[in-house]
Tab-separated table of C-alpha atoms in Angstrom:
chain	number	residue	atom	x	y	z
A	1	GLU	CA	0.281	25.508	-3.108
A	2	ALA	CA	3.557	23.810	-2.472
A	3	GLN	CA	3.753	20.785	-0.261
A	4	ASP	CA	4.822	21.886	3.625
A	5	PHE	CA	7.966	20.270	5.180
A	6	ASP	CA	6.786	17.908	7.775
A	7	ARG	CA	3.224	17.574	6.480
A	8	LEU	CA	0.916	14.709	7.614
A	9	GLU	CA	-1.419	12.991	5.465
A	10	LEU	CA	-3.826	10.015	5.919
A	11	LYS	CA	-4.854	7.866	2.788
A	12	ALA	CA	-7.154	5.171	2.070
A	13	ILE	CA	-6.030	2.520	-0.263
A	14	ILE	CA	-8.158	0.258	-2.578
A	15	GLY	CA	-7.057	-1.730	-5.610
A	16	THR	CA	-5.976	-5.432	-6.599
A	17	SER	CA	-2.673	-7.689	-6.326
A	18	GLY	CA	-1.626	-10.925	-7.665
A	19	PHE	CA	1.134	-13.530	-6.593
A	20	VAL	CA	3.804	-15.284	-8.294
A	21	ASP	CA	2.392	-18.657	-7.916
A	22	GLU	CA	-1.322	-17.700	-8.872
A	23	VAL	CA	-0.435	-15.594	-11.998
A	24	THR	CA	-4.184	-15.653	-13.191
A	25	ASP	CA	-5.546	-14.969	-9.743
A	26	TYR	CA	-5.906	-11.060	-8.534
A	27	TYR	CA	-7.217	-10.352	-5.128
A	28	PRO	CA	-8.775	-7.674	-3.707
A	29	VAL	CA	-6.831	-4.891	-1.560
A	30	VAL	CA	-7.863	-2.549	0.967
A	31	GLY	CA	-5.807	-0.529	3.208
A	32	ALA	CA	-4.770	2.632	5.081
A	33	ALA	CA	-1.513	4.735	5.422
A	34	ALA	CA	0.132	7.725	7.174
A	35	ARG	CA	2.456	9.903	5.182
A	36	VAL	CA	4.898	12.276	6.482
A	37	SER	CA	6.694	14.613	4.227
A	38	LEU	CA	10.406	14.939	5.781
A	39	THR	CA	11.514	17.207	2.897
A	40	ARG	CA	9.388	18.787	-0.276
A	41	THR	CA	10.505	15.781	-2.276
A	42	PHE	CA	10.718	12.919	0.229
A	43	ALA	CA	8.407	11.226	2.518
A	44	ILE	CA	7.807	8.019	4.481
A	45	GLN	CA	4.882	6.204	4.817
A	46	PRO	CA	3.583	3.546	7.218
A	47	GLU	CA	0.994	1.441	5.688
A	48	PHE	CA	-1.213	-1.481	6.498
A	49	THR	CA	-3.024	-3.395	3.757
A	50	TYR	CA	-5.549	-6.458	3.876
A	51	LEU	CA	-5.642	-8.898	0.934
A	52	ARG	CA	-8.604	-11.213	0.696
A	53	ALA	CA	-8.093	-14.452	-1.725
A	54	SER	CA	-11.113	-16.164	0.108
A	55	ALA	CA	-12.640	-16.676	3.260
A	56	ARG	CA	-10.246	-19.612	3.711
A	57	HIS	CA	-7.133	-17.331	2.834
A	58	GLN	CA	-6.342	-14.001	4.151
A	59	ASP	CA	-2.956	-11.795	4.079
A	60	TYR	CA	-2.110	-8.713	6.274
A	61	ALA	CA	0.651	-6.519	5.309
A	62	PHE	CA	2.363	-4.164	7.355
A	63	GLN	CA	5.029	-1.811	5.264
A	64	THR	CA	7.046	1.139	5.210
A	65	ALA	CA	7.171	3.106	2.193
A	66	ALA	CA	9.721	5.697	1.121
A	67	ILE	CA	8.473	7.885	-1.564
A	68	TRP	CA	10.729	10.289	-3.843
A	69	GLN	CA	8.109	13.048	-5.221
A	70	PHE	CA	8.853	14.837	-8.538
A	71	GLN	CA	7.259	18.347	-9.190
A	72	PRO	CA	6.149	19.337	-5.416
A	73	GLY	CA	3.642	21.770	-5.282
A	74	GLY	CA	2.293	20.960	-9.064
A	75	ARG	CA	-1.273	19.866	-9.445
A	76	LEU	CA	0.228	16.597	-11.012
A	77	GLN	CA	3.037	15.029	-9.089
A	78	PRO	CA	4.857	11.937	-10.410
A	79	TYR	CA	6.654	9.625	-7.918
A	80	LEU	CA	8.726	6.583	-7.182
A	81	VAL	CA	8.077	4.425	-4.369
A	82	ALA	CA	9.755	1.696	-2.396
A	83	ALA	CA	8.590	-0.323	0.264
A	84	GLY	CA	9.504	-3.359	2.798
A	85	GLY	CA	7.987	-4.956	5.396
A	86	VAL	CA	5.983	-8.202	6.893
A	87	ARG	CA	3.123	-9.935	5.355
A	88	HIS	CA	1.035	-12.253	7.782
A	89	SER	CA	-0.940	-14.980	5.899
A	90	ARG	CA	-4.003	-16.945	7.415
A	91	PHE	CA	-5.334	-20.262	5.890
A	92	ARG	CA	-8.144	-22.531	6.986
A	93	PHE	CA	-8.374	-26.132	5.875
A	94	PRO	CA	-11.555	-27.517	6.998
A	95	GLY	CA	-11.571	-31.120	7.654
A	96	ALA	CA	-7.914	-31.572	7.765
A	97	LEU	CA	-5.813	-32.538	10.775
A	98	ARG	CA	-4.517	-28.960	11.014
A	99	GLU	CA	-7.526	-26.768	10.054
A	100	ARG	CA	-5.520	-23.469	10.417
A	101	PHE	CA	-2.163	-22.366	9.702
A	102	SER	CA	-0.397	-18.986	9.622
A	103	SER	CA	2.738	-17.550	8.534
A	104	ASN	CA	4.847	-14.449	8.324
A	105	GLU	CA	7.343	-13.325	5.699
A	106	PHE	CA	8.765	-10.460	3.770
A	107	THR	CA	6.851	-8.507	1.612
A	108	GLY	CA	8.325	-5.371	-0.668
A	109	GLY	CA	8.433	-3.799	-3.922
A	110	GLY	CA	8.666	-0.609	-5.778
A	111	GLY	CA	6.757	1.130	-8.279
A	112	VAL	CA	5.526	4.593	-9.483
A	113	GLY	CA	2.490	6.512	-9.133
A	114	LEU	CA	1.010	9.970	-9.735
A	115	ARG	CA	-0.531	12.367	-7.401
A	116	VAL	CA	-3.299	14.500	-8.578
A	117	ASP	CA	-4.335	17.128	-6.666
A	118	VAL	CA	-8.261	17.535	-6.235
A	119	GLY	CA	-8.277	20.353	-3.647
A	120	ARG	CA	-6.510	22.100	-1.106
A	121	ARG	CA	-6.151	19.071	0.963
A	122	LEU	CA	-7.445	16.285	-1.003
A	123	TRP	CA	-5.790	14.241	-3.730
A	124	LEU	CA	-6.043	10.914	-5.668
A	125	SER	CA	-3.185	8.451	-6.381
A	126	PRO	CA	-3.095	5.936	-8.839
A	127	GLU	CA	-0.092	3.513	-8.119
A	128	VAL	CA	1.603	0.290	-9.509
A	129	ARG	CA	4.271	-1.744	-7.593
A	130	LEU	CA	5.755	-4.751	-8.684
A	131	GLY	CA	7.669	-6.776	-5.709
A	132	TRP	CA	7.640	-9.839	-3.981
A	133	GLU	CA	4.629	-11.632	-2.534
A	134	PRO	CA	2.295	-9.791	-4.077
A	135	ILE	CA	4.238	-9.459	-7.528
A	136	VAL	CA	2.417	-7.071	-8.533
A	137	ARG	CA	0.100	-4.393	-6.528
A	138	ALA	CA	-2.174	-1.831	-8.543
A	139	THR	CA	-3.964	0.609	-6.388
A	140	VAL	CA	-5.873	3.944	-6.173
A	141	SER	CA	-5.644	5.969	-2.786
A	142	LEU	CA	-7.539	8.850	-1.668
A	143	GLY	CA	-5.510	11.091	0.787
A	144	TYR	CA	-6.402	14.129	2.978
A	145	ALA	CA	-3.688	16.383	4.233
A	146	LEU	CA	-4.043	17.121	7.806
A	147	ARG	CA	-1.705	20.048	7.983
C-alpha cells in the first residue's frame, strides 16, 4: 500500500548512543516520536529521547528530524534523516559543594535507516546516525500508522 499524504505515525525508539569524550562508553536510549508525512517522500518527526549513563548522569533530547524516504509504498523503504534540537543533561555529584548540575546544548546529526513494513499499519526501522553529542546513535523503532 502506498504511503498516504499527511499520514500520522507514532513510534517507540530503543537503542544505544556514544559520546565523543567517552568513546568506549555507550548508553541506552529510549524514546518516542510522531512522524507526519508531508509528501510521499518527505516527513517531519518531532522526537524525545532519554539517555541514561548512570544514576548520576542522564540526558533528555528534544529534536525535530527531516526524513527523505526512497521507494515509498514498498515493503523495504530506505531513508535519509537529519535532525537537530536541544539536549538537557543532568548530573549529580554526591558530597560535592554543588551536588547538582544541569546544562542545555545543541544536539544533532544525520544518518540512514530502513523502514520494513511488517503489517498494514505496523513497521520496524533500524537506523544509524552520526552527529554531535551523541556522536553515534544506533536505534530500532517500532512504528504504528494512525491514519
